[in-house]
mmCIF file of C-alpha atoms in Angstrom:
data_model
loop_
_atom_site.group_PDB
_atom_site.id
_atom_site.type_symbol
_atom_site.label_atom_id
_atom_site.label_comp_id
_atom_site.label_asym_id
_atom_site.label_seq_id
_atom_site.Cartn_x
_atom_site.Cartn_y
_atom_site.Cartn_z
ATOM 1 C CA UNK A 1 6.148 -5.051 -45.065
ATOM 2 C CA UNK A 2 3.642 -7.825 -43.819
ATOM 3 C CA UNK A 3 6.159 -9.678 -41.903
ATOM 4 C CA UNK A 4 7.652 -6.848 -40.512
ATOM 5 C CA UNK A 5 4.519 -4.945 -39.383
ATOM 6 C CA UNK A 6 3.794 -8.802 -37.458
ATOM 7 C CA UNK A 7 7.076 -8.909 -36.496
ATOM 8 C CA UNK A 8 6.905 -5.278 -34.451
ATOM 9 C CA UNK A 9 3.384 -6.062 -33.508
ATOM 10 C CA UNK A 10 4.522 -9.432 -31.996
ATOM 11 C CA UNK A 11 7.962 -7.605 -30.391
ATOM 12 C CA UNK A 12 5.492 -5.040 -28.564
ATOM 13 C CA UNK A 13 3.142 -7.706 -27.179
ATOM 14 C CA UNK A 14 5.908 -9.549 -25.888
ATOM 15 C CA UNK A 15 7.643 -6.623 -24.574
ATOM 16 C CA UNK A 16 4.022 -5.527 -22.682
ATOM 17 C CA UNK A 17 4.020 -9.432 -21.679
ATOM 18 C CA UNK A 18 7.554 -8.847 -20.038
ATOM 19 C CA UNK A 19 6.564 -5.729 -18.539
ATOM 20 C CA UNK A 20 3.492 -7.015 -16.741
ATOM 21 C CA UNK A 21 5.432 -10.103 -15.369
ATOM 22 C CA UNK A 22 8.108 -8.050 -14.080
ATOM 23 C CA UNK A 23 5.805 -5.848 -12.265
ATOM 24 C CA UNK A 24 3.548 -8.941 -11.017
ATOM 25 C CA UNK A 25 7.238 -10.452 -9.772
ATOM 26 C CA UNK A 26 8.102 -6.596 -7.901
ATOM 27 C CA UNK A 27 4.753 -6.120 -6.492
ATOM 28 C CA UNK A 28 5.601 -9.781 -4.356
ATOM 29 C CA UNK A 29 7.900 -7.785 -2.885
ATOM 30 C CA UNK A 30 5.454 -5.155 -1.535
ATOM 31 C CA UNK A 31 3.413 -6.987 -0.330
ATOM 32 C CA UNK A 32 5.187 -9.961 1.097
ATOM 33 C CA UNK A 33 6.789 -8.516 4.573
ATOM 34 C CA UNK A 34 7.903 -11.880 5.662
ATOM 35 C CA UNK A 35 7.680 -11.183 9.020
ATOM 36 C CA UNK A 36 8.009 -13.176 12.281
ATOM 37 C CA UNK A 37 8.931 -14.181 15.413
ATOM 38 C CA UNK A 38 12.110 -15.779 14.945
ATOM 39 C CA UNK A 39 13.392 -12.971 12.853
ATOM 40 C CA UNK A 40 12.332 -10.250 15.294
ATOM 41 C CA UNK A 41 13.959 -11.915 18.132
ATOM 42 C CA UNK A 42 17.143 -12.760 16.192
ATOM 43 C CA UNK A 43 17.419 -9.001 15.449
ATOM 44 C CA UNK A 44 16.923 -7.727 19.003
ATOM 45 C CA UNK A 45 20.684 -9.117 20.640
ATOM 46 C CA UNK A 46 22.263 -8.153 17.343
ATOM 47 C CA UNK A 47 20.710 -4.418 17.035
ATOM 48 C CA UNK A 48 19.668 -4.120 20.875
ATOM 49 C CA UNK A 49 22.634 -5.341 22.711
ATOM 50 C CA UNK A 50 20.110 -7.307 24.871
ATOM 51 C CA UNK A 51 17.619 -10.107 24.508
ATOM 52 C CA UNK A 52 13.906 -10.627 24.535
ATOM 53 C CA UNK A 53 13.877 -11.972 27.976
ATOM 54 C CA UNK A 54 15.560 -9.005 28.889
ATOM 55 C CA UNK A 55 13.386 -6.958 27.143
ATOM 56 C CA UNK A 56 10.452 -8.725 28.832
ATOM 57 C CA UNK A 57 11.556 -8.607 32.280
ATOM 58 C CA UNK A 58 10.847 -4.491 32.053
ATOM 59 C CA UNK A 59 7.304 -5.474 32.201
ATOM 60 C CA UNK A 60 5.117 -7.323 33.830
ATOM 61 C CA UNK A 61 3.307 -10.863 32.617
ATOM 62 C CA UNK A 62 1.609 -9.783 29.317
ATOM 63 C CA UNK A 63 -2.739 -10.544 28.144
ATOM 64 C CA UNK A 64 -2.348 -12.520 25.385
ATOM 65 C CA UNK A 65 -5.044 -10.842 23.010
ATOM 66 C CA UNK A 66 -6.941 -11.717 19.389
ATOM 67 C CA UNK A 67 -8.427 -8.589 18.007
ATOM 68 C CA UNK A 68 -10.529 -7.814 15.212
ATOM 69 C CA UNK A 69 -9.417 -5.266 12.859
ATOM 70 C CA UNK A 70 -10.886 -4.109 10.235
ATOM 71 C CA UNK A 71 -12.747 -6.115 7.893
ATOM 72 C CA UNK A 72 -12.706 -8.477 10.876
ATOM 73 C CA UNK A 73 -9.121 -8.866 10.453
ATOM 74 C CA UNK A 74 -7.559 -11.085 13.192
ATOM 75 C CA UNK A 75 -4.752 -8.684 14.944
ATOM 76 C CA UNK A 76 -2.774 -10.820 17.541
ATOM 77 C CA UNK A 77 -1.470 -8.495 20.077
ATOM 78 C CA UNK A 78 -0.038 -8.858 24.067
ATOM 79 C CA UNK A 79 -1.713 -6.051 26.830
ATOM 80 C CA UNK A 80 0.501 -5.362 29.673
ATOM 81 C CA UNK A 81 -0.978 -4.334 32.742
ATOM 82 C CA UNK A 82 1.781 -1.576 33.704
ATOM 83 C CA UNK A 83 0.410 -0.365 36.937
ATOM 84 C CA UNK A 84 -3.272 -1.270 38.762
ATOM 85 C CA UNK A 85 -3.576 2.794 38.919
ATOM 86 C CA UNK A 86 -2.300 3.685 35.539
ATOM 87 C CA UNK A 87 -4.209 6.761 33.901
ATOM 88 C CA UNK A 88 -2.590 6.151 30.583
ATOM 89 C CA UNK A 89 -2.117 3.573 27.735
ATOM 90 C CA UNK A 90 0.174 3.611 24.576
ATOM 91 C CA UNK A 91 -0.714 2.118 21.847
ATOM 92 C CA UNK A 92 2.155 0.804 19.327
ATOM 93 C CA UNK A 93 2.727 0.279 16.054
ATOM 94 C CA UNK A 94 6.123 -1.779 14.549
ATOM 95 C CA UNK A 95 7.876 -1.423 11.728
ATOM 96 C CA UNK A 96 7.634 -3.272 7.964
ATOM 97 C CA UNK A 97 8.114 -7.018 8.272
ATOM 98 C CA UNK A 98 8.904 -7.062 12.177
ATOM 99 C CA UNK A 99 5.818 -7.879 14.740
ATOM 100 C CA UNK A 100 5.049 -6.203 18.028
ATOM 101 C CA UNK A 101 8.390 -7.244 19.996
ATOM 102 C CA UNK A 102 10.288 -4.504 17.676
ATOM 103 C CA UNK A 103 8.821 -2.000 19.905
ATOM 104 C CA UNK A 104 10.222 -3.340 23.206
ATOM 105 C CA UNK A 105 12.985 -0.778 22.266
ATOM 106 C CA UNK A 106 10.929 1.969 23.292
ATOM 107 C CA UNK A 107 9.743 0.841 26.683
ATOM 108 C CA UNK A 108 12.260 2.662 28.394
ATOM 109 C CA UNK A 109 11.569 5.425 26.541
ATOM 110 C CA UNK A 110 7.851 5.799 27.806
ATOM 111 C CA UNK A 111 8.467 3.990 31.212
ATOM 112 C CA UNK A 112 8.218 7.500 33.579
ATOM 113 C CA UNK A 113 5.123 8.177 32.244
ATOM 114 C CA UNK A 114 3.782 4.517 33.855
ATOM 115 C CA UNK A 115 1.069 3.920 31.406
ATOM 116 C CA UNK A 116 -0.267 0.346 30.422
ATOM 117 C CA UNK A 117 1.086 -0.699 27.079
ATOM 118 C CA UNK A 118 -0.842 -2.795 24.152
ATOM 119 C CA UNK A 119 1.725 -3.922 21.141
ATOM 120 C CA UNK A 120 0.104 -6.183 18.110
ATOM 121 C CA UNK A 121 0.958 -7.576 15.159
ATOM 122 C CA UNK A 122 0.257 -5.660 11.802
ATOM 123 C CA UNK A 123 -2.472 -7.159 9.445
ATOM 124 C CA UNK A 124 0.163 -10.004 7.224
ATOM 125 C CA UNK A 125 2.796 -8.934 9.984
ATOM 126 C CA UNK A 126 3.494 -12.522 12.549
ATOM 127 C CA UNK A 127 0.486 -14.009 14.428
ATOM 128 C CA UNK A 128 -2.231 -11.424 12.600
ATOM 129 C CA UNK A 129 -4.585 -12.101 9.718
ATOM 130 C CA UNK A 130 -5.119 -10.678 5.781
ATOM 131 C CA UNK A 131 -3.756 -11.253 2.782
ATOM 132 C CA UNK A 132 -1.643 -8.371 2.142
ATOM 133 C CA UNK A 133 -0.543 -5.198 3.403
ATOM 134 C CA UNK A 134 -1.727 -1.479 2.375
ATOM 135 C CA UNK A 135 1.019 0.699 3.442
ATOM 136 C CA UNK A 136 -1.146 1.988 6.357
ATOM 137 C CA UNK A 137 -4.580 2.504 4.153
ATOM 138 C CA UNK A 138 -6.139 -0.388 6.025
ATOM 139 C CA UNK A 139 -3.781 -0.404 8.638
ATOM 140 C CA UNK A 140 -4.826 2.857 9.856
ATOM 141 C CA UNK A 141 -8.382 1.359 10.645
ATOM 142 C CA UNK A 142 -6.848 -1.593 12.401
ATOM 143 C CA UNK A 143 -5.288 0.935 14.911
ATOM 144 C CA UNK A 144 -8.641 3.145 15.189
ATOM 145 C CA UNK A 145 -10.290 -0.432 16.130
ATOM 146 C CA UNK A 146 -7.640 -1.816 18.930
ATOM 147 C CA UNK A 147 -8.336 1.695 20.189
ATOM 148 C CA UNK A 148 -12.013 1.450 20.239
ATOM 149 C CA UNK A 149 -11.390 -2.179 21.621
ATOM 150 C CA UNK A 150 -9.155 -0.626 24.467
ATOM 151 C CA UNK A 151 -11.423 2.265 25.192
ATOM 152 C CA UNK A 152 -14.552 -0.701 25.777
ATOM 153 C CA UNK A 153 -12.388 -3.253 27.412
ATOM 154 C CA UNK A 154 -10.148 -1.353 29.232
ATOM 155 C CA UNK A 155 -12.051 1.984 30.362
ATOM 156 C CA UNK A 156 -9.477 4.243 28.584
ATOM 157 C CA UNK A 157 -10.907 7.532 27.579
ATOM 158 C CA UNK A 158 -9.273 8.309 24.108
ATOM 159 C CA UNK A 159 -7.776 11.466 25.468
ATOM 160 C CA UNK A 160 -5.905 8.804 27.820
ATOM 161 C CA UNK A 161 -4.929 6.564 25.078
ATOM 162 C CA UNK A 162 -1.620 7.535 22.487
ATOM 163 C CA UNK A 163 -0.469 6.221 19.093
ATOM 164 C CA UNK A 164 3.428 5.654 19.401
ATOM 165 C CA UNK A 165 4.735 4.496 15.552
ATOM 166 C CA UNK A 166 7.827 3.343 14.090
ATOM 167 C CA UNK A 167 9.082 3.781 10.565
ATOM 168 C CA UNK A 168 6.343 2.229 8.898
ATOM 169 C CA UNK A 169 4.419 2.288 11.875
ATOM 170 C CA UNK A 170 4.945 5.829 12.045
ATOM 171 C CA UNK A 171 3.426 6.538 8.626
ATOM 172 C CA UNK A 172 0.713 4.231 10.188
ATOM 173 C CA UNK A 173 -0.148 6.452 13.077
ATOM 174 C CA UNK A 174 0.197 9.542 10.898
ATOM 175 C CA UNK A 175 -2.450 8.335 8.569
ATOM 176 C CA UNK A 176 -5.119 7.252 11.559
ATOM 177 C CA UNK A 177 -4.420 10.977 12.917
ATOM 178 C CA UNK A 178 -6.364 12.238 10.573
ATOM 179 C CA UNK A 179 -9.714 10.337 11.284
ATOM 180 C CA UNK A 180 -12.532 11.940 13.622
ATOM 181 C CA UNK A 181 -11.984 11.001 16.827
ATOM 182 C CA UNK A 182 -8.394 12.139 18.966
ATOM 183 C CA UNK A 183 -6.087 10.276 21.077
ATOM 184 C CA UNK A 184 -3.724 12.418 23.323
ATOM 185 C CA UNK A 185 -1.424 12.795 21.318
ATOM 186 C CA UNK A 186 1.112 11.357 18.174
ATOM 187 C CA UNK A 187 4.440 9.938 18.407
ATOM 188 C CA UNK A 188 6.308 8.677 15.001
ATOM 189 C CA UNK A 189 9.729 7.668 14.784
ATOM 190 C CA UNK A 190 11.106 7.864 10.530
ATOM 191 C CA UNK A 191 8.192 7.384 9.111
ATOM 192 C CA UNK A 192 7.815 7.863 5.126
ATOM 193 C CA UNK A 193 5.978 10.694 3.622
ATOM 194 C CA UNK A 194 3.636 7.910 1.569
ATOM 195 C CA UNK A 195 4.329 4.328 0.267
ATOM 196 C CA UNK A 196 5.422 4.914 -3.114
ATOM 197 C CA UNK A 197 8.477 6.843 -1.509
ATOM 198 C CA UNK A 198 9.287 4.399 0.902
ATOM 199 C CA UNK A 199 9.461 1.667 -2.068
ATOM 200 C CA UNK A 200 10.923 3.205 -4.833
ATOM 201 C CA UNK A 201 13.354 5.844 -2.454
ATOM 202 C CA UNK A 202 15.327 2.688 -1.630
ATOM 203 C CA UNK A 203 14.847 0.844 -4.612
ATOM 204 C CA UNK A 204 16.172 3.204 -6.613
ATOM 205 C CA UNK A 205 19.290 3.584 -4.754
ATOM 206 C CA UNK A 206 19.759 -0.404 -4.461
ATOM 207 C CA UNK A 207 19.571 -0.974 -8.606
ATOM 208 C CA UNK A 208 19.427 2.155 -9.951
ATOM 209 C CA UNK A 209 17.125 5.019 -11.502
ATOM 210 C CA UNK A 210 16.058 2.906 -14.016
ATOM 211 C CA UNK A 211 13.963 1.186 -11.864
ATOM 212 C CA UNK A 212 11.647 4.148 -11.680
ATOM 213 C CA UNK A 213 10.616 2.565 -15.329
ATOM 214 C CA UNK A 214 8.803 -0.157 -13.497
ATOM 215 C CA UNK A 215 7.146 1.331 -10.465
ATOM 216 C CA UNK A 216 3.881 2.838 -12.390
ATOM 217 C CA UNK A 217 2.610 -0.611 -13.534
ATOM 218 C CA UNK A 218 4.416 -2.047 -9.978
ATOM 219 C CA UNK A 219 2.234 -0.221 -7.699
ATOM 220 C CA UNK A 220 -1.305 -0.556 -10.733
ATOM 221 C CA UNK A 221 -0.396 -4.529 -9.561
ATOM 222 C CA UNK A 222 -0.186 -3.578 -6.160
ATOM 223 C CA UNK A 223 -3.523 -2.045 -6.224
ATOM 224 C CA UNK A 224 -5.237 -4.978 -8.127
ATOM 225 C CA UNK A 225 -3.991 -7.183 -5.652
ATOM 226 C CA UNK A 226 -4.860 -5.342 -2.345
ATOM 227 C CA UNK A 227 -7.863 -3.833 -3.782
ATOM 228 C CA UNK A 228 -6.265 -0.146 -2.723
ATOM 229 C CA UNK A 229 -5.429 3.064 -3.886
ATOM 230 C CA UNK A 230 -1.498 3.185 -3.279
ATOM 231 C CA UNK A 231 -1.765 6.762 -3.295
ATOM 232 C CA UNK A 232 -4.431 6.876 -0.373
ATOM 233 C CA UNK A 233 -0.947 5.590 1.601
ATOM 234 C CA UNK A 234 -0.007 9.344 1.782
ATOM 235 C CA UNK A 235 1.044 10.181 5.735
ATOM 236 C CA UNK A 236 2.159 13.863 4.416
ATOM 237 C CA UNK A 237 -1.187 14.638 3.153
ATOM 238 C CA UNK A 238 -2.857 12.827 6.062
ATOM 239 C CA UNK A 239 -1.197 15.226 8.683
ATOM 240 C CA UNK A 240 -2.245 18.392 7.309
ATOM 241 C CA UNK A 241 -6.084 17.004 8.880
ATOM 242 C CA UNK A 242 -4.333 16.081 12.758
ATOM 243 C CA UNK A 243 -5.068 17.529 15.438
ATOM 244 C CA UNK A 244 -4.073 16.525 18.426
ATOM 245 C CA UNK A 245 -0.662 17.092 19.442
ATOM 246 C CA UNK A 246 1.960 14.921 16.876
ATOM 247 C CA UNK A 247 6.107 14.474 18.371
ATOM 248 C CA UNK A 248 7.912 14.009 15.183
ATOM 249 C CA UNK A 249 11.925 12.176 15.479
ATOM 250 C CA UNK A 250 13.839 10.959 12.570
ATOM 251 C CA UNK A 251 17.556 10.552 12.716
ATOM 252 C CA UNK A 252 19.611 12.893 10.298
ATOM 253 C CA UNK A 253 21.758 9.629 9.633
ATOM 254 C CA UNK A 254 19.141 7.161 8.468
ATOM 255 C CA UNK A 255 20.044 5.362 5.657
ATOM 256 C CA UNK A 256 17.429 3.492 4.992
ATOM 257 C CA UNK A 257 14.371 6.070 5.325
ATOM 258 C CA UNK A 258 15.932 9.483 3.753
ATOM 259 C CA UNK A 259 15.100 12.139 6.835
ATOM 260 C CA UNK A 260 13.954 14.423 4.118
ATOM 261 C CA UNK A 261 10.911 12.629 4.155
ATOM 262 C CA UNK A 262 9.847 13.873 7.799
ATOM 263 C CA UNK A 263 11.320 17.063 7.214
ATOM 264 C CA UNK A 264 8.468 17.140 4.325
ATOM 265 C CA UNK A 265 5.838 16.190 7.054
ATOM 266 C CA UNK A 266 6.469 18.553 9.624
ATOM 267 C CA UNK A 267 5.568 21.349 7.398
ATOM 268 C CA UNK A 268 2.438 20.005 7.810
ATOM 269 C CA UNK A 269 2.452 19.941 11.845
ATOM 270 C CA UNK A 270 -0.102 22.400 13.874
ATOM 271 C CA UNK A 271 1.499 24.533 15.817
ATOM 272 C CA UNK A 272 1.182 22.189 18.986
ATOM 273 C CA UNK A 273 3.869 19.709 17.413
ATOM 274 C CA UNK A 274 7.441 19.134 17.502
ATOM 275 C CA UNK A 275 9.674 17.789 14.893
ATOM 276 C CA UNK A 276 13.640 16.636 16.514
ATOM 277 C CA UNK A 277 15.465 16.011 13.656
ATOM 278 C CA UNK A 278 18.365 14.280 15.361
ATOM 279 C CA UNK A 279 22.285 14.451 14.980
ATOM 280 C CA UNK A 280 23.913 11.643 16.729
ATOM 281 C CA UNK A 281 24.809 9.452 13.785
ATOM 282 C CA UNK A 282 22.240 6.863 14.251
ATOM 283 C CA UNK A 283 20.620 4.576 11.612
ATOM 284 C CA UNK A 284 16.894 3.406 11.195
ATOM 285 C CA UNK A 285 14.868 3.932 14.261
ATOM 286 C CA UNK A 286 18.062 3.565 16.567
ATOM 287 C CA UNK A 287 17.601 6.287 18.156
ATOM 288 C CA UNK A 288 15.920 5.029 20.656
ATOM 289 C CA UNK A 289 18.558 2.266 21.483
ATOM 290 C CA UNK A 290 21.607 4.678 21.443
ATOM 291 C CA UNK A 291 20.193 7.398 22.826
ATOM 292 C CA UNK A 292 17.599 6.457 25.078
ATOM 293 C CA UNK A 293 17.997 8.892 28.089
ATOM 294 C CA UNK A 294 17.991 11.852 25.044
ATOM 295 C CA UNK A 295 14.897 10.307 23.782
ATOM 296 C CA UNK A 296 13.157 9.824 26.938
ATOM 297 C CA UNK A 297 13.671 13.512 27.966
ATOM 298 C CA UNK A 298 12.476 14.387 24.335
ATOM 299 C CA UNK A 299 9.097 12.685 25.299
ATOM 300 C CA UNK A 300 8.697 14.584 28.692
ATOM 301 C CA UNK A 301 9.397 17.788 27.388
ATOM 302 C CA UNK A 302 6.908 17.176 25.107
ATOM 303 C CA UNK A 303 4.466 15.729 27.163
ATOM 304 C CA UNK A 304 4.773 18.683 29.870
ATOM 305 C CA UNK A 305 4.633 21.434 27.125
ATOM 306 C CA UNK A 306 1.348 20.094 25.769
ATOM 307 C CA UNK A 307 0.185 19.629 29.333
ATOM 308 C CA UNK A 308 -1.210 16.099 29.142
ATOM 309 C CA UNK A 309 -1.860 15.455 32.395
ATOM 310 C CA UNK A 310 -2.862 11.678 32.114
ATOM 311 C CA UNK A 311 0.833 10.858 31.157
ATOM 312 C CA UNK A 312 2.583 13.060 33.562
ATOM 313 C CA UNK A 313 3.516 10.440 36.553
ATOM 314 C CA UNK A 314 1.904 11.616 40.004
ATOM 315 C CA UNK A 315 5.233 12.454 41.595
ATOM 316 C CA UNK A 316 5.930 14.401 39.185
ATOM 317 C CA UNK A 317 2.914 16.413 39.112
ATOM 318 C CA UNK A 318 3.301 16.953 42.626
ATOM 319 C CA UNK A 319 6.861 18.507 41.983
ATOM 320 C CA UNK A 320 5.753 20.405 39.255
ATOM 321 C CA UNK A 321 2.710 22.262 42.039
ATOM 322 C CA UNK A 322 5.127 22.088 45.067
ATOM 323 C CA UNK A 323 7.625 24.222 42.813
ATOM 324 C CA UNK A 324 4.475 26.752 41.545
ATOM 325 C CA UNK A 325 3.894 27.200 44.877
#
């Protein structure tokens, strides 16, 4: 009895040892985005049609820029001086293990409304500081400082200044909507409802739902490691506390993000939001590639409904009076 008692009491330990390990080896995963440069711009002619150059040549010369984020985080990011009488500025915020040329996509997208853009890399995302990433816990704050930063730098009134975020970037934004102090307004493109959801959603369909075994002592690594609460990375919760005005787009067809997940967040929306859940077949954040005029009339719409006056071009507003009167 002895032996066997040792036995089982040695099986267990090793089995706990195994357990541990395997989480340790996961939680790399979550928190290693391998993002940069190269990949990002070998993804843009194979996904985009286009190049980088191209890309680039919609805007003018860019202000190379080193931010601190929080914790005195090092954000790299690029400023580009749209127009010298531009009321406006967007603010964006890429995807998981991309850097701020991934949002190039949308420039056409947000080009009528002739605001100056700032794009930056993620904390652990290409030319930007940290260790590892939080799912938009700590990411959240680095977008509330660039935004401080642009409102001292730049002159930008927050009510001037808008949070445009993509996938994880839109979870990003969602979870920075909630703090004090408003921009204009919210734009997120498929973001997840928290960061447990957008790991294990996935995971589970790549290997199986026996991989739900592991995620508990996956994400208690996780939050050893990056000195977080995983479950503080909770965009649904988060937007039940915005209030500015939040435009909500996530493609019916997205197989990499289930859609269900914004469906879940836009029962959370005030009443001056809009959630397009869209039906023309397109994958992750491609929406904007594929259907670009749809998407740019999307913003407008929304833009002119919420009356945000800072983002509606001049010309327009002067249509918009001559046809009042």
């Amino acid at each position: 009895m002895q032996i066997l008692k040792k036995i089982l009491i040695t099986l267990f330990i090793l089995l706990i040892a195994l357990y541990v390990g395997i989480s340790y080896t996961l939680s790399n995963r979550v928190l290693t985005p391998e993002s940069s440069m190269e990949r990002t711009l070998n993804d843009i002619p194979i996904y985009w049609n286009t190049t980088f150059e191209e890309m680039m040549s919609l805007l003018p010369k860019p202000e190379e820029l080193t931010l601190q984020g929080y914790e005195e985080i090092p954000l790299h990011g690029q400023y580009f001086n749209v127009s010298d009488s531009a009321q406006c500025l967007f603010i964006f915020s890429h995807g998981w293990g991309r850097n701020w040329p991934n949002m190039l996509k949308y420039v056409p997208m947000v080009e009528d409304c002739r605001c100056d853009i700032l794009m930056y890399d993620h904390r652990v995302h290409g030319g930007s500081g940290g260790k590892y990433p939080t799912g938009g816990i700590k990411e959240s704050k680095d977008l509330i400082a660039v935004t401080e930063w642009a409102n001292e730098n730049k002159g930008y009134q927050w009510d001037q200044m808008a949070w445009f975020g993509s996938s994880w970037g839109g979870a990003t934004v969602l979870t920075a909507g909630a703090e004090d102090q408003n921009v204009a307004f919210i734009v997120a493109d498929s973001p997840f409802q928290d960061w447990y959801s957008a790991i294990f959603e996935r995971a589970i369909e790549d290997y199986g739902s026996g991989i739900a075994f592991i995620a508990p002592g996956v994400m208690q690594v996780v939050n050893l490691r990056a000195g977080v609460d995983y479950k503080e990375a909770n965009a649904l919760e988060k937007t039940k506390e915005i209030v500015e005005p939040v435009l909500l787009i996530h493609s019916k067809g997205d197989p990499e993000t289930n859609s269900v997940q914004s469906v879940n967040i836009s029962k959370n929306l005030n009443e001056k939001s809009v959630f397009h859940h869209t039906h023309w077949g397109n994958k992750h954040v491609m929406d904007v590639v594929n259907n670009t005029n749809e998407m740019r009339k999307i913003l407008m719409d929304f833009i002119r409904e919420n009356h945000i006056e800072a983002f509606i071009p001049i010309k327009s507003v002067a249509d918009t009076l001559g046809t009042q009167m």
